[in-house]
Tab-separated table of C-alpha atoms in Angstrom:
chain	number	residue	atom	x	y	z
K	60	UNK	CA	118.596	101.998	96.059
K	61	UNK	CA	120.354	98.070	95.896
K	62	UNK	CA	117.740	95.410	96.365
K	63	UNK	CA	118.897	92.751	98.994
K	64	UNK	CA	120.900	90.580	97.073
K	65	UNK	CA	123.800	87.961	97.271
K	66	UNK	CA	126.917	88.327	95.136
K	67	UNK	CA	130.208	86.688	95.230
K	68	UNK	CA	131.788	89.130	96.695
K	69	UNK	CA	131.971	88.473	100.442
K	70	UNK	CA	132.411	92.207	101.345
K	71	UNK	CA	129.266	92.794	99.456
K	72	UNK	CA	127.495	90.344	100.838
K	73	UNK	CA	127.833	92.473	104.385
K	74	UNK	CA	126.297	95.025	103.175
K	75	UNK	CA	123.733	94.021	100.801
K	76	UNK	CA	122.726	91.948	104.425
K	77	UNK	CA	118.715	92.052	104.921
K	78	UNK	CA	118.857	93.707	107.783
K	79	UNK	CA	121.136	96.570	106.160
K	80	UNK	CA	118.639	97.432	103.467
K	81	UNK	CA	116.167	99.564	105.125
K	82	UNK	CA	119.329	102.274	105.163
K	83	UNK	CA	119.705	101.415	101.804
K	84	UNK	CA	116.139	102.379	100.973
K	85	UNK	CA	115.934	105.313	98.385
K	86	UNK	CA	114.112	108.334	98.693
K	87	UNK	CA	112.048	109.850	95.693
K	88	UNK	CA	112.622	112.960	93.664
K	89	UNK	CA	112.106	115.035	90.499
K	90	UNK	CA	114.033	116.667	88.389
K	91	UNK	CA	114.272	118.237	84.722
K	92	UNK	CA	116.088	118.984	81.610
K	93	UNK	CA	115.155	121.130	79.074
K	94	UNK	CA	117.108	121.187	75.622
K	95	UNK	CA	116.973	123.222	72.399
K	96	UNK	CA	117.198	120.227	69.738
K	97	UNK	CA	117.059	123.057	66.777
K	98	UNK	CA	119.860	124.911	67.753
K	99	UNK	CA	121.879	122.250	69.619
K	100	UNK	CA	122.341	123.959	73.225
K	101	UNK	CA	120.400	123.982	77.108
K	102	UNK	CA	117.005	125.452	76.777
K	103	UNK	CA	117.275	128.543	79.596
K	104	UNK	CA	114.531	130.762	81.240
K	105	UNK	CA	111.824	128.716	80.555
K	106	UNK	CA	109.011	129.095	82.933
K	107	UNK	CA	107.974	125.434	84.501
K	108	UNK	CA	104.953	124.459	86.587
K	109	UNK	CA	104.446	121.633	88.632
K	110	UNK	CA	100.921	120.060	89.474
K	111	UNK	CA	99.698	116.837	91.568
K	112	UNK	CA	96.377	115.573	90.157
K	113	UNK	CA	94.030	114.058	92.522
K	114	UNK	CA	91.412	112.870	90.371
K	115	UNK	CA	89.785	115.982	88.856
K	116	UNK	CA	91.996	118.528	90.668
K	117	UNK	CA	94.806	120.237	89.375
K	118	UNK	CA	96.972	120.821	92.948
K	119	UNK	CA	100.070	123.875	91.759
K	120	UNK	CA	102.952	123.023	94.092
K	121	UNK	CA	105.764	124.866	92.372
K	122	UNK	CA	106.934	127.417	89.586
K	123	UNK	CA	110.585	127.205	88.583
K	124	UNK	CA	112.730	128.486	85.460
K	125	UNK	CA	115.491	127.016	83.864
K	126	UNK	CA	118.828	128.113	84.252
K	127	UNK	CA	121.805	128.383	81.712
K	128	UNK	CA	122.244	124.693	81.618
K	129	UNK	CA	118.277	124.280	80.900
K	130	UNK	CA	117.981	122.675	84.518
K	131	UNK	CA	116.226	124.128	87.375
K	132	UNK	CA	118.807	125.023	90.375
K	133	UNK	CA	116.808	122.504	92.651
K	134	UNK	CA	114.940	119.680	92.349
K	135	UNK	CA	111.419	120.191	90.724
K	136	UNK	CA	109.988	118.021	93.662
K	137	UNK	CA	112.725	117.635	96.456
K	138	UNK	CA	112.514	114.171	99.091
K	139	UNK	CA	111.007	115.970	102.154
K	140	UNK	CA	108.173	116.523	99.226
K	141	UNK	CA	107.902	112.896	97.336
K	142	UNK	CA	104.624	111.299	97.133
K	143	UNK	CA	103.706	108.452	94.636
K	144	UNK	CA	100.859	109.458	92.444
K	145	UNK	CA	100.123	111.756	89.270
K	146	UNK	CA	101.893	114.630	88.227
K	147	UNK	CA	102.203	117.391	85.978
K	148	UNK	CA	104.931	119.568	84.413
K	149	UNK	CA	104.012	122.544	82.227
K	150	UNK	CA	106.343	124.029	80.251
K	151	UNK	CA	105.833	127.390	78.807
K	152	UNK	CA	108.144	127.057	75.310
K	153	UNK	CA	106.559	129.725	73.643
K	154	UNK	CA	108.193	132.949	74.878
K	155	UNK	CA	111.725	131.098	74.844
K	156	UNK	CA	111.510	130.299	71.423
K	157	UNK	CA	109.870	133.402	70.670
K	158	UNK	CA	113.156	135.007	72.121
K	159	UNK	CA	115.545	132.830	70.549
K	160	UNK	CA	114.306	133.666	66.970
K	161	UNK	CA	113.496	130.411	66.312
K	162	UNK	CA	109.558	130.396	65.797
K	163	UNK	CA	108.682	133.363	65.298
K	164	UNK	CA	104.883	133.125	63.432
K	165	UNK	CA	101.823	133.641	65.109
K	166	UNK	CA	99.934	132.269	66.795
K	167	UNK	CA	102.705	129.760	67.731
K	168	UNK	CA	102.328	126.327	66.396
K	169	UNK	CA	104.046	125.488	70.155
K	170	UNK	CA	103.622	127.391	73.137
K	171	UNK	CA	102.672	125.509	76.288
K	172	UNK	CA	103.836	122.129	76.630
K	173	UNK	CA	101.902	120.209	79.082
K	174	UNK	CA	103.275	116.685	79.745
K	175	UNK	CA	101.482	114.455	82.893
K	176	UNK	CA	103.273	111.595	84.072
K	177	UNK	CA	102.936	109.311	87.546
K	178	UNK	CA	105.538	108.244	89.731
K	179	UNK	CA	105.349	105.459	91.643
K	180	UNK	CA	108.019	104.318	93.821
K	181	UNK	CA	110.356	106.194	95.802
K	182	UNK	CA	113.287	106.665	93.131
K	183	UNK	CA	114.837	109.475	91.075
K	184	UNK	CA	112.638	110.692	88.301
K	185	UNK	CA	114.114	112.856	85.464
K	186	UNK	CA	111.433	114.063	82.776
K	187	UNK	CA	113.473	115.629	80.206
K	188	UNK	CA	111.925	118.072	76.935
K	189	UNK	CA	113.173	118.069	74.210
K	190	UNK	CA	112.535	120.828	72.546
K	191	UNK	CA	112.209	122.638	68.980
K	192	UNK	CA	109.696	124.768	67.664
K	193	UNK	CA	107.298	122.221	65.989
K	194	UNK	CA	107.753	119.514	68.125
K	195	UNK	CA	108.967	117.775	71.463
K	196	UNK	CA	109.947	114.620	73.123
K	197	UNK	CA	110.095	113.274	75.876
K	198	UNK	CA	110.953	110.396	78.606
K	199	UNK	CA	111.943	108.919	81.683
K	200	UNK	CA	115.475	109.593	81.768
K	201	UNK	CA	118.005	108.687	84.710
């Protein structure tokens, strides 16, 4: 998590010691956040996939939903399951905004929201949607 480093802190300095830095060493994860940028609140039940692409295969490790606070109650992809490589999260909007009244035409202009992304180092990655019913954002949050 700290990078071996000297500051001018003397107490610091113990810790941030070479040989104290493989404890230091962070672990990677994923998690999520889903909000509702039309009407201002959490985005919840929303259905979410998670992939690992190996080249041209599409590996489904979990399916998840989000809760009241538009997160999922674990991580998406917890440390004992952290690999460096490609992923993908798949969002299906459609019925939630379907259900909120929001979008209600058909076919819907948004309905599954794919969004592939690749994680690299061991670290906390949050991939955050935000969401409306003719468009959506997205990036690596903290």
């Amino acid at each position: 998590m700290f990078p071996c480093l000297k500051t001018r802190n003397k107490g610091l300095n113990s810790l941030f010691r070479r040989e104290n830095c493989k404890e230091m060493r962070m672990t990677g994860y994923l998690t999520t956040h889903v909000l509702d940028t039309a009407r201002g609140c959490p985005a919840a039940g929303i259905k979410i996939e998670l992939y690992r692409i190996i080249g041209e295969t599409r590996e489904h490790l979990k399916t998840l939903h989000t809760n009241d606070d538009g997160r999922t109650d674990e991580q998406i992809l917890p440390e004992s399951e952290f690999a460096s490589g490609t992923y993908e999260l798949v969002f299906y909007a459609g019925a939630y905004l379907d259900a909120t009244g929001v979008a209600k035409e058909e076919p819907r202009f948004l309905d599954v929201v794919p969004l592939q992304f690749g994680m690299s180092e061991a670290a906390h990655y949050h991939v955050p949607l935000l969401l409306s019913p003719f468009g959506y954002s997205t990036y690596r949050g903290s």
